[in-house]
């Protein structure tokens, strides 16, 4: 089944059956591999993308549910002010280790800062709870969000 | 393991590679214009544009060798970090052996920096020497007057980028013993401001992991594996899979270990595998429950041990005025790296095979593929990709997942590349676990509260027996990985006796971040704490009494004192309690103070962890800190709540909801202090893990229960 998808500002015509997770359309069909597969059951956050600006787990978001929506992935999040700030903070603090979870961490962090530009530690913990990092980079993720918040303040 | 840091190995390798590549020539011998890369030696390539590329022989799973080994090359040549790139070495056990492993290329045992420190500095210094000589020849000046800094060759009133001399330099012979920079000349080694080279690409989606390989016309394969270890395929019905768009076919692997489902893409493979119904032959399959495995291990701790590890007399318990005793249990654990296992295989035009893999031990799959495809070693190529974590899982002695992919590819017509993908469920249920272990320890104290006897029994499944590494690690029947951290402790413990009993294989097992130290550090450090309390002495002061004058003991004592001092040991803020542990592993010494609030009944909150580490020369201090942070998190997360259990041989857990990873709110700040050192660098990927769980246990026990049966949630502890 053919469907239209607006991703990172570009319209795509994709061929996917209803029930296909957005994750696999992005990775296998559009070949944008920055969005990761970690669990497939919405419990790790590695697949997080923005759907109309809201972080969503693309492994549990079905293609028919994003008809007409604007989707943003890690490859384009740097075009937003919050995205650029988070990426800069992540580099300053060398947050990443293996890096596999980090696209999802960054997409969630941008979601948080867009909603709440100066989150408290508790708010960071609540919002980021669903983004697992097996390398346990959490302390730098926390610091990275705080640093990005400063960068955004200017 | 000893690390061979002699220069001879390097120079032999350098000659071998020098003969293969000639700058300015294409492989067909024709002169190429511009853009050529000169391979100065196996570890250094330089473009005519002057950009230097470090050839990294270790895979990158986040532990930092791409940055670390590049730092060594950049330091010796005289570059800024923004003037160097890295590439992963091809699979070649002669050129790129891990010097701690023998003729075997691979990463493990926290050896990446330890075995490369001399080798990569020498490679960088050799490159520097020929560049300087080429510049001296060009300018007609004495080489001794020239220097390279920030990528510029300077001296005798002249200055030019090093790229100008690359072509001439490759015609020169590298000195056999290049002079290395002295520590006081280092600008990058030990510099806390050096950033990771892989940060940017991992923050914007550019980083390519093996999971991201997408070859033209590739098929995605997922395997239906037996529910229990030892099961075999008896037959299958794929009629329901035929309705799934993108399903290609299903076939039993030649070894009957699984049914391979071939599909056009990952989602089709996932659905088709779900639709498959497989009949299993379980006549030789594991059928035990994990409770039986636990009972067997605990029973093995009673009575006579199979091996007298220290070959000495029993612990003189009669001499004790009082004793403290504790039995410990450590469950099976999965590694669960963030990137599920996968690799891709394709046929090459020359009849060879290429494996794209986050290859932790390239030589293993290299040999396995050569055997499976009946090809000479040089016809197998391995393209090492970034790995989304491993914690040991990507290095199995059987090359398990690479062999699966090879078998699945072998039975096709080999015109389409095969990408094998594991789901998270495959990973959590896929075996190769940290083996379950038990310890039973009895410590005898004198009237004065001094240790006079220490009887230490260990039982569990050997990791190394029956593997290719057995001869290296198993001696007189004792798998060193079962007793490391106890039998070789730097503590000078009077009357220590160590008994080991191997228990029967229940499932496949594997090294897991810090191997035997995952359980031995816990038993040792909790017992030390119990003994100190029984003796009415401070746990830090008590431990120091058993750390004598040997260098080993002094280094361990130094990190213990530093962590205690930095954590304000004994002066925790109101409402907080502290626990401490110190352990040596992989040549490095780490002490950790865990500070908690709350209680075991109402919920413990881990507020702060203060760490001190001595890993020799700290090449990249910030990477070291990151590895301690990660190692602490890995140790604590599993100790708190994770275990793999079996019912009738079937794994009960399946994915993150029931094998719950550490989450961001679970632990507070981690502070790491590095002991300055001039000793050669030692391990850093693993040593942060061992002391974390016992330090937490000791904090909990300071006013609450003594936790000895892991995970902690099974032994009366709740977490906030
Ligand atoms: S892959 Fe979607 S949350 Fe884990
Ligand atoms: S950086 Fe490895 S899983 Fe997060």
Short mmCIF file of N, CA, C and O and ligand atoms in Angstrom, two decimals, chain A residues 23 36-47 57-60, ligand 1:
data_model
loop_
_atom_site.label_atom_id
_atom_site.label_comp_id
_atom_site.label_asym_id
_atom_site.label_seq_id
_atom_site.Cartn_x
_atom_site.Cartn_y
_atom_site.Cartn_z
N UNK A 23 9.20 2.92 12.49
CA UNK A 23 10.64 2.63 12.61
C UNK A 23 11.19 1.94 11.37
O UNK A 23 12.24 2.32 10.85
N UNK A 36 17.12 4.18 15.82
CA UNK A 36 17.59 2.83 16.11
C UNK A 36 16.51 1.87 16.60
O UNK A 36 15.53 2.29 17.23
N UNK A 37 16.74 0.60 16.36
CA UNK A 37 15.93 -0.49 16.89
C UNK A 37 16.63 -1.03 18.14
O UNK A 37 17.76 -1.49 18.07
N UNK A 38 15.92 -0.96 19.28
CA UNK A 38 16.54 -1.50 20.50
C UNK A 38 15.71 -2.59 21.14
O UNK A 38 16.25 -3.55 21.67
N UNK A 39 14.37 -2.44 21.12
CA UNK A 39 13.53 -3.42 21.81
C UNK A 39 12.26 -3.75 21.04
O UNK A 39 11.72 -4.83 21.16
N UNK A 40 11.75 -2.80 20.26
CA UNK A 40 10.54 -3.06 19.49
C UNK A 40 9.25 -2.97 20.29
O UNK A 40 8.16 -3.15 19.75
N UNK A 41 9.37 -2.75 21.60
CA UNK A 41 8.17 -2.77 22.45
C UNK A 41 8.02 -1.50 23.29
O UNK A 41 7.43 -1.52 24.37
N UNK A 42 8.55 -0.41 22.79
CA UNK A 42 8.42 0.89 23.46
C UNK A 42 9.00 0.90 24.86
O UNK A 42 8.50 1.58 25.75
N UNK A 43 10.09 0.15 25.08
CA UNK A 43 10.63 0.20 26.43
C UNK A 43 12.10 0.61 26.50
O UNK A 43 12.72 0.52 27.56
N UNK A 44 12.66 1.12 25.39
CA UNK A 44 14.05 1.58 25.47
C UNK A 44 14.25 2.99 24.91
O UNK A 44 15.23 3.64 25.25
N UNK A 45 13.38 3.43 24.03
CA UNK A 45 13.49 4.79 23.51
C UNK A 45 14.49 5.00 22.39
O UNK A 45 14.63 6.11 21.88
N UNK A 46 15.20 3.95 21.97
CA UNK A 46 16.23 4.12 20.93
C UNK A 46 15.63 4.57 19.60
O UNK A 46 16.31 5.16 18.77
N UNK A 47 14.33 4.30 19.42
CA UNK A 47 13.67 4.57 18.13
C UNK A 47 12.93 5.90 18.14
O UNK A 47 12.13 6.16 17.24
N UNK A 57 7.73 6.85 20.21
CA UNK A 57 8.51 5.63 19.95
C UNK A 57 8.07 5.10 18.59
O UNK A 57 6.96 4.61 18.44
N UNK A 58 8.96 5.19 17.61
CA UNK A 58 8.55 4.82 16.25
C UNK A 58 8.34 3.32 16.10
O UNK A 58 7.71 2.88 15.15
N UNK A 59 8.84 2.50 17.04
CA UNK A 59 8.62 1.06 16.94
C UNK A 59 7.18 0.70 17.26
O UNK A 59 6.72 -0.39 16.94
N UNK A 60 6.47 1.60 17.95
CA UNK A 60 5.08 1.34 18.30
C UNK A 60 4.16 2.41 17.71
O UNK A 60 3.07 2.64 18.20
S1 LIG C 1 12.93 0.23 19.86
FE1 LIG C 1 11.27 1.51 20.22
S2 LIG C 1 11.37 1.86 22.33
FE2 LIG C 1 12.87 0.35 22.00
#
